[in-house]
Amino acid sequence: MDKSTKSIKNMFLNFFKKENHKVLDSSSIIPTNDSSLLFTNAGMNQFKDIYLDIEKPIYEKVCTSQYCLRIGGKHNDLDTVGFTNRHHTLFEMLGNFSFGAYFKYEAIMLAWKLLTSESWFNIQKAKLLVTVYYLDREAYDIWTKDIGMPKEKVILVGDKNKKEPYVSDNFWCMGEVGPCGPCSEIFYDYGKHLFGYLPGDEKGCGYRYVEVWNLVFMQYNRQYNNLMTPLAKPSVDTGMGLERISAVLQNVDSTFKTDIFSKTIAIVKKELNINYLNDYLYVIADHIRTCFYIIKNGIYPSNEGRGYVLRRVIRRMIRHLNLLGIEKACIYRLIYELKDVYIDYIEEKAINIKHIETIILYEEARFYNTIKKGLEVLLNKINKKEVKEELDGKTAFFLYDTYGLPIDFIVEICNEKDIKIDIDSFIKPMELQKSLSRKDSLISPSEKAREELDIKATSIFVGYNKLEYIAFIKELLFNNNKVNTIYEGQYGVLVLNKTSFYPETGGQVGDIGEIKTIKGLFKVTNTKNYNKAILHFGRVMYGFFRLKEAVIINVDAEYRKAIKVNHSAVHILNKVLCSYIKKKLIQKGSYITANHIRFDFICGKGKLLNNEEAKIIEEEVNEQIINNMLIVTKLLSFADVKENIKDNIIFIQREYEAIVRIVNIFGLSIELCKGTHTNRTGDIGLLSIASQYSIAKNIIRIEAVTGRASIAFVFSNKAILKKLKEVTNSNEYKLCDHLTHIKAEYNKLEREVKYIRNTHLAFYIESLIKELKAYNDNIIIKTIGSFYSSFLYLIAKCLIDNLRAKVIILNTKHGNNVRFIIGITEDLLCYIKAKDIIDYFIVNLKGKGGGSLKLVQGVGEFILFKKEIEAISNLILNNIR
Ligand code: SER
């Protein structure tokens, strides 16, 4: 058996595949279905809604290898990492899951087979022990009787204290709330030579016993008030740490000695010139891998949420490097050296290593440029005895605000030196500052505000071919005011002397990307023209930016590529439409983004293309795409264009500059255009018209997608078609006929139902009139059942036309609301008007409504209606008596 971590993972998945489980991918480390979690912390997270019966499973038995992070939240191992033989901030959890398909017996049997069978992991049975939740007799019996484990190796584990049921190592909960249940943990015994207490012992199992697999029998949903409600289907969720099982199978007594980590540690030692081994190297080896994954998933270090967790991990790494005597930025270099180990393992080629390196470098630079100074200032104050027994909040805030010294650092150092810290008086100014910077962020410069900007700078666009460039900051704006510096977290505008960022023009949206210096990172979220300047809108993710500073420009290449392709697609669409329609087509504008294109035009009377025409247009555009024609751009004098190629060009502006740019799709079209274009039509891949509608008199809009989006569109339509076929039990050839038939049948039934309903209604009203005529009361309050609720008005009208001396209040309940109608017979109108009553209702039922003098209708809160009905009856009676 190949015992590399990668092979062990595959073996696990293969085993369960053979046992009829569907192998699914790891979900993202950023949970998409659960706002209570900062990071994915278990294999079961992606299936939470299935356990809770909110979502139906596609497969009842699945298995995964899930990337998990246990830093922050309920499961937090950050401070333990490096100092045990088995904890990691990021790890992979191998798991098999049953959504009602099997429960305890099968789960235990499968686990035992994989672990001990000679054809699989082949671990000696004698080396394994298990723990069981003390109330779970069923699991205990399976382990002792069906598996035949000696009783002394099946350890019952209770709750941690009597007051809090279910708080136990053997009762697994995802978080404060969510699916949960008793669990059986399987431990591996490394042997007597290592120290450790038996699993379940409060003193901890040391290095000797390591939990390798947790089998959770999901039975309940835990809610905020600690209420346990049973799940619809008892299910299974298991989790085996890949790093731990690899250590066992590779016959090493620590996860840090497995293949991946020993390679990592060897590289780190070589790069940092360290020739001994200690725990700090473990911390670094673990944290660097974690940072790599977190940044790969698009997170930046910041002062809140996931970004803050990332920042803490980087800082913890820096501190441990400092403890090893290394006091300069070096982690970013390690990322580069380790990239092959990671990429080979995760088999993902499209990782932007440069990006990861840069982020880490910024964070390290930030630490050494600012935080370190803050540390020195604090230590100085302590050494000079300016700070003795207590550090006051004001000084702590000063260190935080001026040097960016994080509060956890301040607390840690104060703890080391036995100095108390007045946290409360620190928190207040910090909260104030946070609320101010939140306000700043709302005032990001808007379109409207641009009208009033005082910007004189000129920027030159140099980005047709160069996406990276070095330029200088000419203007900086914050809150629409010129400033000298903008700081971390602030939204603002950068104006450069030259830029590769394309500003929004001619229907093409502005570029996005990054502008960097060694001290800062500015994320550009949009680019626009303003007079002669090009404005980069965005936010400082790190550090700060100063006027006149040199910056490195990095336009998001993928985004630009998608826009280029879409812009060329618009030219082809334009040309094909012109040729097809023959009548004069007037282009009324286009909108080109990375995701889709919009093309507006007038042709004839503004009739939409029929299905056949749209199909021909789409086919012709795609024909031109397949032809893979060259696209070239050229600068020419306008006079030249007018003289030599004017017949091929439509001039849409009144005036043009002396030098114009032409975009020539060979053999197809020539247009005057400043936009960015791809090199060949084939790059567009596939164009799909997604919709077509009119937006104003005679103006038609076509919306289309290209490339990957277009393929996704086609696949999604294919999936819809498949669903339709299944639902209607038909095939693609018969589907249309089938649906037409269903529609005709539906119309017929609808007519019949209407007829029956109307007849029924007539009877109902007639009997109601008879019944009410017999009433002596002047006020009739009647609740109408849902069957007739849509006819409330009609019923009320018939009643007031046929009755005498009555005020009729009909009502029907909709959820928490009531819909009501008030009718007054003609003879009472001299005493009271329906409008007077509705005014009362509007005020007292938090409702709304209106109508005529005789009939009004409205809605309000049902509970208030019930409460007010007596008061309103009295009011009416007082008026009519
Ligand atoms: N959810 C359990 C755990 O995380 C088993 O997968 O340990």
Short mmCIF file of N, CA, C and O and ligand atoms in Angstrom, two decimals, residues 41-45 51 68 70 75 91 93-97 172-174 179 183 185 211 213-218 236-241, ligand 1:
data_model
loop_
_atom_site.label_atom_id
_atom_site.label_comp_id
_atom_site.label_asym_id
_atom_site.label_seq_id
_atom_site.Cartn_x
_atom_site.Cartn_y
_atom_site.Cartn_z
N ASN A 41 -15.85 23.96 9.70
CA ASN A 41 -15.10 23.30 10.76
C ASN A 41 -15.32 21.80 10.81
O ASN A 41 -14.80 21.12 11.68
N ALA A 42 -16.13 21.29 9.90
CA ALA A 42 -16.35 19.83 9.88
C ALA A 42 -16.89 19.42 8.52
O ALA A 42 -17.46 20.24 7.80
N GLY A 43 -16.71 18.14 8.23
CA GLY A 43 -17.17 17.63 6.93
C GLY A 43 -18.66 17.76 6.76
O GLY A 43 -19.17 17.88 5.65
N MET A 44 -19.38 17.76 7.89
CA MET A 44 -20.84 17.77 7.79
C MET A 44 -21.43 19.14 7.50
O MET A 44 -22.61 19.25 7.21
N ASN A 45 -20.62 20.21 7.56
CA ASN A 45 -21.19 21.56 7.40
C ASN A 45 -22.01 21.71 6.13
O ASN A 45 -23.10 22.25 6.14
N TYR A 51 -29.45 17.42 7.08
CA TYR A 51 -29.75 16.82 8.38
C TYR A 51 -31.00 17.43 8.99
O TYR A 51 -31.79 16.77 9.62
N CYS A 68 -10.93 21.75 6.59
CA CYS A 68 -11.59 22.35 7.76
C CYS A 68 -10.62 23.28 8.46
O CYS A 68 -9.41 23.04 8.48
N ARG A 70 -10.04 25.09 12.25
CA ARG A 70 -10.54 25.22 13.62
C ARG A 70 -9.79 26.35 14.32
O ARG A 70 -8.93 26.13 15.17
N HIS A 75 -15.00 25.49 17.81
CA HIS A 75 -13.84 24.60 17.76
C HIS A 75 -12.60 25.45 17.44
O HIS A 75 -12.46 25.90 16.32
N PHE A 91 -6.98 21.34 8.56
CA PHE A 91 -6.75 19.91 8.34
C PHE A 91 -7.80 19.39 7.39
O PHE A 91 -8.77 20.08 7.08
N MET A 93 -10.65 16.57 6.72
CA MET A 93 -11.45 15.61 7.45
C MET A 93 -12.08 14.63 6.46
O MET A 93 -12.85 15.02 5.59
N LEU A 94 -11.70 13.35 6.61
CA LEU A 94 -12.31 12.33 5.77
C LEU A 94 -13.62 11.95 6.43
O LEU A 94 -13.66 11.78 7.66
N GLY A 95 -14.68 11.81 5.66
CA GLY A 95 -15.95 11.50 6.31
C GLY A 95 -16.89 10.72 5.42
O GLY A 95 -16.88 10.86 4.20
N ASN A 96 -17.67 9.84 6.04
CA ASN A 96 -18.79 9.22 5.32
C ASN A 96 -20.08 9.67 6.00
O ASN A 96 -20.09 9.90 7.21
N PHE A 97 -21.11 9.86 5.21
CA PHE A 97 -22.35 10.45 5.71
C PHE A 97 -23.53 9.63 5.23
O PHE A 97 -23.58 9.22 4.07
N TRP A 172 -21.55 15.29 20.06
CA TRP A 172 -20.97 16.26 19.12
C TRP A 172 -21.99 17.29 18.64
O TRP A 172 -23.09 16.93 18.23
N CYS A 173 -21.62 18.57 18.72
CA CYS A 173 -22.48 19.64 18.20
C CYS A 173 -21.66 20.46 17.22
O CYS A 173 -20.48 20.73 17.46
N MET A 174 -22.31 20.88 16.15
CA MET A 174 -21.60 21.66 15.13
C MET A 174 -21.19 23.02 15.67
O MET A 174 -20.15 23.56 15.36
N PRO A 179 -27.43 20.61 13.99
CA PRO A 179 -27.58 19.17 14.19
C PRO A 179 -26.53 18.64 15.17
O PRO A 179 -25.40 19.13 15.19
N CYS A 183 -21.71 10.43 20.10
CA CYS A 183 -20.71 9.93 19.15
C CYS A 183 -19.82 8.88 19.80
O CYS A 183 -19.74 8.77 21.02
N GLU A 185 -15.88 7.72 19.57
CA GLU A 185 -14.59 8.12 19.02
C GLU A 185 -13.65 6.91 19.03
O GLU A 185 -13.61 6.16 20.01
N GLU A 211 -7.09 10.30 19.01
CA GLU A 211 -8.41 10.05 18.40
C GLU A 211 -8.23 10.14 16.88
O GLU A 211 -7.76 11.14 16.37
N TRP A 213 -10.85 8.82 14.63
CA TRP A 213 -12.11 8.86 13.88
C TRP A 213 -13.26 9.11 14.85
O TRP A 213 -13.30 8.53 15.93
N ASN A 214 -14.14 9.98 14.45
CA ASN A 214 -15.31 10.27 15.28
C ASN A 214 -16.56 9.89 14.51
O ASN A 214 -16.80 10.39 13.41
N LEU A 215 -17.34 8.97 15.08
CA LEU A 215 -18.58 8.56 14.42
C LEU A 215 -19.73 9.24 15.15
O LEU A 215 -19.98 8.93 16.32
N VAL A 216 -20.36 10.18 14.49
CA VAL A 216 -21.44 10.92 15.15
C VAL A 216 -22.78 10.38 14.67
O VAL A 216 -23.00 10.21 13.47
N PHE A 217 -23.63 10.09 15.64
CA PHE A 217 -24.96 9.60 15.29
C PHE A 217 -25.92 10.77 15.44
O PHE A 217 -26.39 11.08 16.54
N MET A 218 -26.16 11.45 14.33
CA MET A 218 -26.94 12.69 14.36
C MET A 218 -28.40 12.37 14.67
O MET A 218 -29.06 11.67 13.91
N VAL A 236 -25.94 9.76 9.95
CA VAL A 236 -24.57 9.52 10.39
C VAL A 236 -23.64 10.58 9.81
O VAL A 236 -23.80 10.99 8.65
N ASP A 237 -22.70 11.03 10.63
CA ASP A 237 -21.67 11.98 10.17
C ASP A 237 -20.37 11.51 10.79
O ASP A 237 -20.27 11.45 12.01
N THR A 238 -19.42 11.12 9.99
CA THR A 238 -18.16 10.70 10.60
C THR A 238 -17.04 11.61 10.16
O THR A 238 -17.11 12.23 9.10
N GLY A 239 -16.01 11.69 10.98
CA GLY A 239 -14.89 12.56 10.64
C GLY A 239 -13.58 11.94 11.09
O GLY A 239 -13.41 11.63 12.28
N MET A 240 -12.68 11.74 10.14
CA MET A 240 -11.36 11.17 10.47
C MET A 240 -10.32 12.16 9.98
O MET A 240 -10.30 12.52 8.80
N GLY A 241 -9.47 12.61 10.89
CA GLY A 241 -8.44 13.57 10.50
C GLY A 241 -7.44 12.88 9.57
O GLY A 241 -6.79 11.90 9.97
N1 SER B 1 -18.64 16.22 12.87
C1 SER B 1 -17.76 15.34 13.58
C2 SER B 1 -16.45 16.00 13.94
O1 SER B 1 -16.18 17.06 13.44
C3 SER B 1 -17.53 14.09 12.77
O2 SER B 1 -17.38 14.41 11.44
O3 SER B 1 -15.70 15.47 14.69
#
